[in-house]
Short mmCIF file of C-alpha atoms in Angstrom, two decimals:
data_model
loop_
_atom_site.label_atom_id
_atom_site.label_comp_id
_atom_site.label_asym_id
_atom_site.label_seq_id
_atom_site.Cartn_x
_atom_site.Cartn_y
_atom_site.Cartn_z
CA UNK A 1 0.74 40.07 -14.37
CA UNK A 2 -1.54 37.76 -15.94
CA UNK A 3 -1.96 36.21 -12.87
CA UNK A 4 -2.99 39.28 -11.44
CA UNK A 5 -5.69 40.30 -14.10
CA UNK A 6 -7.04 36.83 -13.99
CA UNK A 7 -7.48 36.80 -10.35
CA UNK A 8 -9.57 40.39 -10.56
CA UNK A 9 -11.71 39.33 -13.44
CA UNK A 10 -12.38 36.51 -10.42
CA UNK A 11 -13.28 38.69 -7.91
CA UNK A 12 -15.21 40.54 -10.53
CA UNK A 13 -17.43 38.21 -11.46
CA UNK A 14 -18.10 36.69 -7.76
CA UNK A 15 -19.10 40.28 -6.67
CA UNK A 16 -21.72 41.17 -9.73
CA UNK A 17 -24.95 39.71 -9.67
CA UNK A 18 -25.37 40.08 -13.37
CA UNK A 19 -22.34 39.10 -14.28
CA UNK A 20 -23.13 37.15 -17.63
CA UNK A 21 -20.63 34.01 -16.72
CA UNK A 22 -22.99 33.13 -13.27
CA UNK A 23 -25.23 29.87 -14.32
CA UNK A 24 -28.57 29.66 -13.12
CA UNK A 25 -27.10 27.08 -10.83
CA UNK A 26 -24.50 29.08 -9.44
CA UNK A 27 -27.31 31.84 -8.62
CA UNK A 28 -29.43 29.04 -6.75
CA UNK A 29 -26.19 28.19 -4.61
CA UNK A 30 -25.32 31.61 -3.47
CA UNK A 31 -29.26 32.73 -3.44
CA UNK A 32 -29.66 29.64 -1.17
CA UNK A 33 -26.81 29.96 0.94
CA UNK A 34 -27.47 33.93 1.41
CA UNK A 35 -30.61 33.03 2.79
CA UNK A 36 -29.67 30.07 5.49
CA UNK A 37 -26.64 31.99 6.67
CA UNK A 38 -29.21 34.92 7.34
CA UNK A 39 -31.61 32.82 8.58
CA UNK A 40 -29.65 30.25 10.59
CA UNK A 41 -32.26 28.51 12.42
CA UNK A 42 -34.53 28.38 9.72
CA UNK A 43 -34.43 24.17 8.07
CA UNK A 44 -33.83 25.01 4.46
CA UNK A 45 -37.61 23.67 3.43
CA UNK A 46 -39.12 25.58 6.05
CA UNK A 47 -38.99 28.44 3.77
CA UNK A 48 -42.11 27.18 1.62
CA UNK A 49 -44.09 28.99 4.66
CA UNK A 50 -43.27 32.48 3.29
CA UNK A 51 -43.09 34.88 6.27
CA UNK A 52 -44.35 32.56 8.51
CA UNK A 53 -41.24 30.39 8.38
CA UNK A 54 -39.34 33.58 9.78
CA UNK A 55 -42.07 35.41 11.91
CA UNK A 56 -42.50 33.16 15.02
CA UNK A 57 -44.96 35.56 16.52
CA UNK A 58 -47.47 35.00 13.51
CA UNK A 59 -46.77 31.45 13.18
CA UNK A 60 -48.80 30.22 15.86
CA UNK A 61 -52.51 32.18 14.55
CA UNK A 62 -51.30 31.26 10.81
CA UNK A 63 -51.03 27.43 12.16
CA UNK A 64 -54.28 27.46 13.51
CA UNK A 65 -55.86 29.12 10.10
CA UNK A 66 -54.16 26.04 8.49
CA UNK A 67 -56.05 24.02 10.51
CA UNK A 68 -59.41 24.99 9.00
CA UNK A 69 -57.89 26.61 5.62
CA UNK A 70 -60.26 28.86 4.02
CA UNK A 71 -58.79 27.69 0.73
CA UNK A 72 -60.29 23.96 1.52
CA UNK A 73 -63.36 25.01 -1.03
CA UNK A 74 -61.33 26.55 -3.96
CA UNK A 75 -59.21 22.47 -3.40
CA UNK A 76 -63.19 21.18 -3.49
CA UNK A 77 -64.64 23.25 -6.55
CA UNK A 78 -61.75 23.17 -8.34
CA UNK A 79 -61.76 19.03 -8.10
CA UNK A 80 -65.10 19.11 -9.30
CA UNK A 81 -64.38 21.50 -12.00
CA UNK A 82 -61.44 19.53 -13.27
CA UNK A 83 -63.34 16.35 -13.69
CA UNK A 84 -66.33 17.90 -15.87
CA UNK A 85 -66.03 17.13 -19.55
CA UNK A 86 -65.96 20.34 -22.11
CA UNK A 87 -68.18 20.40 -24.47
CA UNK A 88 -66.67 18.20 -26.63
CA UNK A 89 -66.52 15.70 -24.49
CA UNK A 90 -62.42 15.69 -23.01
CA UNK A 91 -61.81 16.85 -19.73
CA UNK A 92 -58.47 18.60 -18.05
CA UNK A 93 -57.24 15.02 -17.48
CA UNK A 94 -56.61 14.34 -21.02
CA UNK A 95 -54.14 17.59 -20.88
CA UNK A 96 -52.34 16.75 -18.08
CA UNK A 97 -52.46 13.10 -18.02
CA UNK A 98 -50.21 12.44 -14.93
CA UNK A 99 -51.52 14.97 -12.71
CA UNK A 100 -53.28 12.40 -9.89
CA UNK A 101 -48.82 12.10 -8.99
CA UNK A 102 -48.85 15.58 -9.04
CA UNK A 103 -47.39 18.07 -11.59
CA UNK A 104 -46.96 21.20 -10.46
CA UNK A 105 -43.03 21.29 -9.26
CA UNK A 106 -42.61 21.02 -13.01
CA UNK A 107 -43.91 24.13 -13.90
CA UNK A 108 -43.26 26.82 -15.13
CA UNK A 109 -41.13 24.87 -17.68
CA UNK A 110 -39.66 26.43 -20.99
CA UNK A 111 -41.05 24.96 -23.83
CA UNK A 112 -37.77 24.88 -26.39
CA UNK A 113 -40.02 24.79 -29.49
CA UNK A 114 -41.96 27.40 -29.07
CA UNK A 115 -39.72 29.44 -27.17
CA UNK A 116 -41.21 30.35 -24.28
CA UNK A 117 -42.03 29.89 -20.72
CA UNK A 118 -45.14 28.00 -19.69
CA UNK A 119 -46.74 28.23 -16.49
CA UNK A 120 -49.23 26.30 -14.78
CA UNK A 121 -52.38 29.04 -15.88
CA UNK A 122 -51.13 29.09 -19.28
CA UNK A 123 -51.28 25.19 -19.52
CA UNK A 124 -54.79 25.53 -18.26
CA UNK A 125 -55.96 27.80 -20.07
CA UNK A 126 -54.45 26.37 -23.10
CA UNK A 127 -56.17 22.79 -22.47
CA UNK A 128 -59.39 25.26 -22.38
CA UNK A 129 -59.05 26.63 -25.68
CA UNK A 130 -57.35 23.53 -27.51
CA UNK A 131 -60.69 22.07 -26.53
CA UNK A 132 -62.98 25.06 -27.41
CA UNK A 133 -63.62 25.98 -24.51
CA UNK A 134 -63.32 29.95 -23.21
CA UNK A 135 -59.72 30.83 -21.48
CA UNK A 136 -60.40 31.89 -17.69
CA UNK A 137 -59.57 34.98 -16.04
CA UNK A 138 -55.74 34.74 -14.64
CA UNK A 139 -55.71 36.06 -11.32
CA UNK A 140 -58.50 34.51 -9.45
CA UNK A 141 -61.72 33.02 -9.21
CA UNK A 142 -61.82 29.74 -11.49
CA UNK A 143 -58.08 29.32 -12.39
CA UNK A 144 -56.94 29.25 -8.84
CA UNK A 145 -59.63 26.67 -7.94
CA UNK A 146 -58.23 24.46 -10.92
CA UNK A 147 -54.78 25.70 -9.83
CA UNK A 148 -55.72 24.88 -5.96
CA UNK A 149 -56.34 21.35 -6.63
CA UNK A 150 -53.17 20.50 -8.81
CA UNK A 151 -51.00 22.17 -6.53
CA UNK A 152 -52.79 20.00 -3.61
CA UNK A 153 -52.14 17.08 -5.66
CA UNK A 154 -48.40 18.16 -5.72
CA UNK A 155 -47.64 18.53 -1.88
CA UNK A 156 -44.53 17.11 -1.24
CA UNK A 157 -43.45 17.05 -4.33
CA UNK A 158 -39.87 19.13 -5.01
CA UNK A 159 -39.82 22.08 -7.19
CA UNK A 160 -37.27 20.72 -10.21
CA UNK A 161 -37.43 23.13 -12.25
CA UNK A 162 -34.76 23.47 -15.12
CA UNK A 163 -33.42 26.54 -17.37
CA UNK A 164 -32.32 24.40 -20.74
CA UNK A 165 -29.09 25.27 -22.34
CA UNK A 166 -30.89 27.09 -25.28
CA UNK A 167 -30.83 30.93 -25.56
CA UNK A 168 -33.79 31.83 -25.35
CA UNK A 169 -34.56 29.73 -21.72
CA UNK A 170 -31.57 31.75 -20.65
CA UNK A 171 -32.62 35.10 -21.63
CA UNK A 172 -35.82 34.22 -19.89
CA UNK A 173 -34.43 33.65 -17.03
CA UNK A 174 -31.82 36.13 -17.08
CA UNK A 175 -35.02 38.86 -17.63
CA UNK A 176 -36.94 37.45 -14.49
CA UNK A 177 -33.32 37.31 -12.87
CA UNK A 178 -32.96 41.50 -13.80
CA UNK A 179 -36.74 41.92 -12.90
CA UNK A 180 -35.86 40.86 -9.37
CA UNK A 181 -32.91 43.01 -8.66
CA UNK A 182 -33.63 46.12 -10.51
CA UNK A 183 -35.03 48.94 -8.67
CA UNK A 184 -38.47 50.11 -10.25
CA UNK A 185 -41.64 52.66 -9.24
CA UNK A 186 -42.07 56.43 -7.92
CA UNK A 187 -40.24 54.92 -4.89
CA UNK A 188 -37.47 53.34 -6.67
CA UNK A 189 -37.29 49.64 -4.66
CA UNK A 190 -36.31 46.66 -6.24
CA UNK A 191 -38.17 43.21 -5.68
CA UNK A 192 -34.58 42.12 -3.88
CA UNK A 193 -34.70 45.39 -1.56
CA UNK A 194 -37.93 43.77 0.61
CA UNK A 195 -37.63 40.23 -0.36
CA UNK A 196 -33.63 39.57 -0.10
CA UNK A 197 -31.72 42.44 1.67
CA UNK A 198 -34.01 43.06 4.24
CA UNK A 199 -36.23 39.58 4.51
CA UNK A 200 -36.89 39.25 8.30
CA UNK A 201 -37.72 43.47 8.57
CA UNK A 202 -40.58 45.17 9.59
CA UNK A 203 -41.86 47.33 6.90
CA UNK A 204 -44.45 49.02 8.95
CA UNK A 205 -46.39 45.76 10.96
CA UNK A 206 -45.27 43.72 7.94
CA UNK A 207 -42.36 41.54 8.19
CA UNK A 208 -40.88 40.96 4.90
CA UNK A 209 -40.83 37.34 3.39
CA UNK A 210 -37.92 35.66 2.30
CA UNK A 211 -37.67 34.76 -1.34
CA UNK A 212 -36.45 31.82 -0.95
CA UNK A 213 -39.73 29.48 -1.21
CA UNK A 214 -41.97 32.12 -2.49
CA UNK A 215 -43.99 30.82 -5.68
CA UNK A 216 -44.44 27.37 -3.06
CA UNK A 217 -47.17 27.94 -1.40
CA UNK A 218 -49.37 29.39 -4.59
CA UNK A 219 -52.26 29.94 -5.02
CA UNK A 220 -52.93 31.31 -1.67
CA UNK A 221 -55.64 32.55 -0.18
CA UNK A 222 -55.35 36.13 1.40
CA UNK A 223 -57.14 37.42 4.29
CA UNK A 224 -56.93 40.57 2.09
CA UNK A 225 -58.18 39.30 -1.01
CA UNK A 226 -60.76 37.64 1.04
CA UNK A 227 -60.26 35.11 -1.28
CA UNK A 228 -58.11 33.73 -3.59
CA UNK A 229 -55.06 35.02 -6.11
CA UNK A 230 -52.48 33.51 -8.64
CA UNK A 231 -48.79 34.30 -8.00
CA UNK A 232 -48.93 37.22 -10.67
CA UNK A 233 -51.62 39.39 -8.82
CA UNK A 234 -48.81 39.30 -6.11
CA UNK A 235 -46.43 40.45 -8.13
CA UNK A 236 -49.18 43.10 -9.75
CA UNK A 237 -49.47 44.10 -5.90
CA UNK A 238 -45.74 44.20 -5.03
CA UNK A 239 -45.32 46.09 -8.28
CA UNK A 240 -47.72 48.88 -7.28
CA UNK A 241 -47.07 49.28 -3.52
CA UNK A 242 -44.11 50.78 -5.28
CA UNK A 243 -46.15 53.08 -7.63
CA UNK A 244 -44.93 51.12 -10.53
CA UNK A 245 -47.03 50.22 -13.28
CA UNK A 246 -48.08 46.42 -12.90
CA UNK A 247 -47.37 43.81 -16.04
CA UNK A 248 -50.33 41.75 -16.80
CA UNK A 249 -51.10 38.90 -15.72
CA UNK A 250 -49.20 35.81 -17.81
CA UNK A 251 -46.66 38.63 -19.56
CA UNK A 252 -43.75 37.64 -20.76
CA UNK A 253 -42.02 40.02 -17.85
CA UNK A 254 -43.98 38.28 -14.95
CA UNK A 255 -43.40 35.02 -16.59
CA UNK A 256 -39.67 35.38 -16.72
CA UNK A 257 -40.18 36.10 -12.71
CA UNK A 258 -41.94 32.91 -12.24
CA UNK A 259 -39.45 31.48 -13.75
CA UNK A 260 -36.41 32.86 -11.78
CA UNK A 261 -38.32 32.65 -8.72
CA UNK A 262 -39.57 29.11 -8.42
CA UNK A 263 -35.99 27.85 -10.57
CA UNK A 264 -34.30 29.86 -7.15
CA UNK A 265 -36.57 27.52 -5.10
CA UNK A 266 -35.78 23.88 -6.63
CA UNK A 267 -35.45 20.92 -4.28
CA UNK A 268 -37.84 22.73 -1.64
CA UNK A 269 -41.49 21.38 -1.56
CA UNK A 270 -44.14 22.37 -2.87
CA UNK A 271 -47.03 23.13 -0.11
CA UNK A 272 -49.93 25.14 -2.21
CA UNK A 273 -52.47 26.17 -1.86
CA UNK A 274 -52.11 28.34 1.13
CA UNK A 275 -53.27 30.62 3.76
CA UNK A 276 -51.76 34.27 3.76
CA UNK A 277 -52.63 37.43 5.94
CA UNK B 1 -48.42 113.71 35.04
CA UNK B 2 -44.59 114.50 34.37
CA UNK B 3 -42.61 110.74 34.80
CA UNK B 4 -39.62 111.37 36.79
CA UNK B 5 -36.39 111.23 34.08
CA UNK B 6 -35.55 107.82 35.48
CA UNK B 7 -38.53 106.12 35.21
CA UNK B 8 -39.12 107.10 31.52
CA UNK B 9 -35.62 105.89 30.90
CA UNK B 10 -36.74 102.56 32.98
CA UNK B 11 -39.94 101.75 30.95
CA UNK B 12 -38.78 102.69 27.53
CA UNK B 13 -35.44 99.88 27.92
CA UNK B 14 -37.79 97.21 29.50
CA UNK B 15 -40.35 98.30 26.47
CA UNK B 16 -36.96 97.64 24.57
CA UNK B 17 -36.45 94.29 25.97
CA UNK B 18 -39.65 93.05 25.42
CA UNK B 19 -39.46 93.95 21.73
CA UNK B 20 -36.46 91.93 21.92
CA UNK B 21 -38.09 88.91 23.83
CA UNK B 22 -41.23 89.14 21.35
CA UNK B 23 -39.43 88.93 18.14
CA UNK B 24 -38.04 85.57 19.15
CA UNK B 25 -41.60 84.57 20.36
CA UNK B 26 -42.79 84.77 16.82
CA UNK B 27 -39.76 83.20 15.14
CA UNK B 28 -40.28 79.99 18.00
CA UNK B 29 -43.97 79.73 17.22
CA UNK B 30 -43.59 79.80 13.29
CA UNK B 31 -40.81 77.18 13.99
CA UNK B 32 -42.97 74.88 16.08
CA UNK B 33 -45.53 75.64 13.50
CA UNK B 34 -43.23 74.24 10.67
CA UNK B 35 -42.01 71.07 12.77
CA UNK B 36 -45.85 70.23 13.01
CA UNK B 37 -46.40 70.23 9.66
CA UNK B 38 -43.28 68.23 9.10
CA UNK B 39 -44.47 65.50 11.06
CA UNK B 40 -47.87 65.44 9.50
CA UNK B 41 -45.85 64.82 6.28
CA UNK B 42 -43.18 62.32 7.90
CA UNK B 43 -45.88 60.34 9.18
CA UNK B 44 -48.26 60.92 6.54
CA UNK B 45 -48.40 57.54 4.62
CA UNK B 46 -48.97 58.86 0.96
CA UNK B 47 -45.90 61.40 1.54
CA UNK B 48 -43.43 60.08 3.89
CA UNK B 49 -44.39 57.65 5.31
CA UNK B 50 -41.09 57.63 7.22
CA UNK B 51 -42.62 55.22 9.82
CA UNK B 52 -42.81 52.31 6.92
CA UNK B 53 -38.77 51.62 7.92
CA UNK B 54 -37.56 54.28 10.85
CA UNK B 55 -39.04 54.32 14.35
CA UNK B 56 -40.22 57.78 15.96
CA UNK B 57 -41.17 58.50 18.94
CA UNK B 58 -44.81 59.53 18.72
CA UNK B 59 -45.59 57.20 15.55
CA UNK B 60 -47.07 53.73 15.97
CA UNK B 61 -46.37 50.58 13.79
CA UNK B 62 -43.24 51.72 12.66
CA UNK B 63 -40.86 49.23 10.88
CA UNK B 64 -37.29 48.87 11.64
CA UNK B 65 -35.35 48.71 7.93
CA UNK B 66 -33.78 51.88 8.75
CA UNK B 67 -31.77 53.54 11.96
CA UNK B 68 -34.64 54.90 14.54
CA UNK B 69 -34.85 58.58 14.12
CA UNK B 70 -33.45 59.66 17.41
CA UNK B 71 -30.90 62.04 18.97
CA UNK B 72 -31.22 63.91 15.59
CA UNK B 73 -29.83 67.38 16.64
CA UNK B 74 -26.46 65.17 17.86
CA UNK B 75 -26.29 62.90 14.80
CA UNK B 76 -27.37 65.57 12.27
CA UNK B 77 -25.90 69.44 13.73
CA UNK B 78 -25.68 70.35 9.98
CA UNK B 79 -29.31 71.21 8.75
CA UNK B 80 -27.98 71.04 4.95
CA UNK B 81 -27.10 67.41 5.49
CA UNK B 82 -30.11 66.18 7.32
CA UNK B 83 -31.99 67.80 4.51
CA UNK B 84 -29.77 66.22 1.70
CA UNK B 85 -29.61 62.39 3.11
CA UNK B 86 -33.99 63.15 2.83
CA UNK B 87 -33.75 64.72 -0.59
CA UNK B 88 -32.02 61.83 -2.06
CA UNK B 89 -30.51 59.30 0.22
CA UNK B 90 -28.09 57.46 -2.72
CA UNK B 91 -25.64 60.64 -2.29
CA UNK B 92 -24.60 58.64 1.06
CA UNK B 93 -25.41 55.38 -0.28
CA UNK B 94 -26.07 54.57 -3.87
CA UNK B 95 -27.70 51.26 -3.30
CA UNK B 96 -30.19 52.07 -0.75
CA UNK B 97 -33.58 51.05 -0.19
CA UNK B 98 -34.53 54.41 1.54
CA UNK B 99 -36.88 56.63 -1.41
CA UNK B 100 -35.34 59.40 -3.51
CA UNK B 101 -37.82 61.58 -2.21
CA UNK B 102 -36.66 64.51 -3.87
CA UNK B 103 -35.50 63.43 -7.09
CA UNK B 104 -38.74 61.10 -7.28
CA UNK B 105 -41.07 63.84 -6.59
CA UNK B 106 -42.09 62.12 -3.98
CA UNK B 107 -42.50 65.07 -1.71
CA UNK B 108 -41.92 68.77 -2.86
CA UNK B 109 -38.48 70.87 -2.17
CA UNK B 110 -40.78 72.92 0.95
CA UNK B 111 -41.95 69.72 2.07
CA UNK B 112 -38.52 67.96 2.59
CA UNK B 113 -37.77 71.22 4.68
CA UNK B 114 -40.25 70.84 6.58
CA UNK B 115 -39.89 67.19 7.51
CA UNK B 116 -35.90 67.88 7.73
CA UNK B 117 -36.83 70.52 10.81
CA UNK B 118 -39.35 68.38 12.58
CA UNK B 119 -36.81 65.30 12.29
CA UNK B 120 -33.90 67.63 13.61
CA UNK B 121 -36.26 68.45 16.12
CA UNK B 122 -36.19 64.86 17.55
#
């Protein structure tokens, strides 16, 4: 009998997604291998290129926008930006001392102390104000030029991010985890309904992204936008198309997304900034 | 002019008949009424917006998340149900994607009639 029980409070747990005993690193395997068994011919880091890496027919015009990437001068400001000196006389390289190797595959990283997750904006905008400077807006203009260039710097590098064994990392995570699977807005879809269950569909002329790989290729720049956006105004944008009321920018809720989201992606490379419809 | 007994019985049954054949005429054209409006709705991207994830004939762009919208009559002989898997879709299915449009408010008790007879219709 005991057998028995034990072997259904297996199965249980295997078939719930929130089930509280699933690490982080058990969700990355099965998140990982529900996406490659979907997506069979798809190499693993091939996912970093969003839809394209599953839209063939798009591919080709997206590869050619790559060639001349409209996000070349947000790589070019933000490069100059980074190396002018604040006011008093420190620059953005005295904040993130190793970024010429490239940093970004680190981020976002929970900071134990202060208990809480830190993304690549906040860090910037932190460096701004720990220097006296004004914080920039989050979801584009200056931030995704500074942003551009570090993630530039970063190409190649693999996403490592980690989820500490500390309670408050894991509630993080396990918030961004819920954020992605819980269904939300007037029209009641869930981040996992477009991005996970039906990845590959049309929805309309829009064939859904896997999320495997999603928080790669940021920032991007979006034909759209004409011009350029942080991962959270995509998520502000995913969050409305479903009539539900968008977090801000850098909230705790969006951060805990990041945070799920790119921890879901370690070991594939990063490839921002990039070029989106 | 007296009508011969015959011929007043004649006209008044065809008179009859095409009381008979009228009545539907005005039910048929208040139903093909109806199915228009339904489609307006079902393809209608603030309101249904059906084509986002079913194909139907007539609609461009559509997606394919969903079953395309075909054969309806066959599939669907039971208005009640066609109506109910549009009113709220979870009944049949409690994790789907497709909208609770009635529960949601997403479209109005006459307006899921309305798109339930034009997609019947189809």
């Amino acid at each position: 009998m005991k057998k028995i029980v034990t072997l259904l409070s297996v199965l249980l747990i295997a078939a719930t997604p929130f089930a509280a005993q699933a690490t982080p690193d058990d969700d990355l395997k099965a998140f990982r291998a529900y996406f490659t068994k979907k997506f069979p011919d798809v190499p693993v880091n091939d996912f970093i290129n969003g839809v394209y890496a599953v839209d063939p027919a798009s591919r080709e015009q997206w590869e050619q926008f790559e060639e001349f990437p409209s996000y070349q001068i947000a790589i070019d400001n933000g490069e100059e930006k980074f190396n002018k000196k604040f006011a008093n006389g420190k620059s953005y390289a005295d904040c993130f001392p190793n970024y010429k190797k490239g940093i970004k595959q680190n981020y976002p990283y929970f900071d134990t102390d202060k208990g809480e997750v830190v993304t690549l904006e906040g860090a910037i905008n932190k460096c701004r104000t720990d220097n006296g400077e004004k914080p920039l807006k989050w979801q584009k203009g200056e931030i995704t030029e500074i942003g551009a260039y570090l993630a530039y710097l970063s190409r190649g590098h693999k996403i490592n991010v980690k989820v500490p064994n500390d309670a408050k990392a894991i509630a993080a995570y396990n918030r961004g985890k819920k954020h992605f699977y819980s269904k939300r807005g007037q029209l009641n879809m869930a981040c996992a309904d477009c991005h996970y269950y039906y990845s590959g569909s049309r929805i309309r002329a829009d064939i859904l992204s896997p999320a495997l790989g999603h928080t790669s290729g940021f920032p991007v720049y979006r034909n759209k936008w004409a011009g350029m956006g942080t991962l959270h105004r995509r998520y502000g944008g995913c969050n409305k198309q479903v009539r539900a009321k968008p977090f801000k920018p850098q909230s705790d809720e969006y951060k805990a997304l990041e945070y799920f989201e790119t921890y879901m992606g370690n070991g594939l490379e990063i490839n921002g900034p990039s070029q989106r419809k | 002019m007296r009508l011969p007994a015959h011929l007043t019985i004649i006209s008044s049954i065809i008179a009859l008949f095409s009381c008979l054949l009228l009545l539907p005429g005005i039910a048929s054209a208040d139903a093909a009424a109806d199915i228009e409006k339904g489609k307006k709705l079902a393809f209608d991207r603030k309101k249904g917006n059906c084509l986002a994830c079913h194909q139907i004939q007539g609609g461009d762009l559509a997606g394919n998340i969903g079953p395309p919208l075909i054969a309806m009559k066959a599939r669907f002989p039971d208005f009640e149900k066609l109506r109910a898997q549009i009113y709220d879709a979870r009944i049949n299915n409690p994790n789907t994607i497709m909208i609770p449009f009635g529960p949601y408010g997403v479209l109005t008790d006459e307006e899921i009639t309305l798109v339930a007879k034009y997609i019947q219709s189809l």
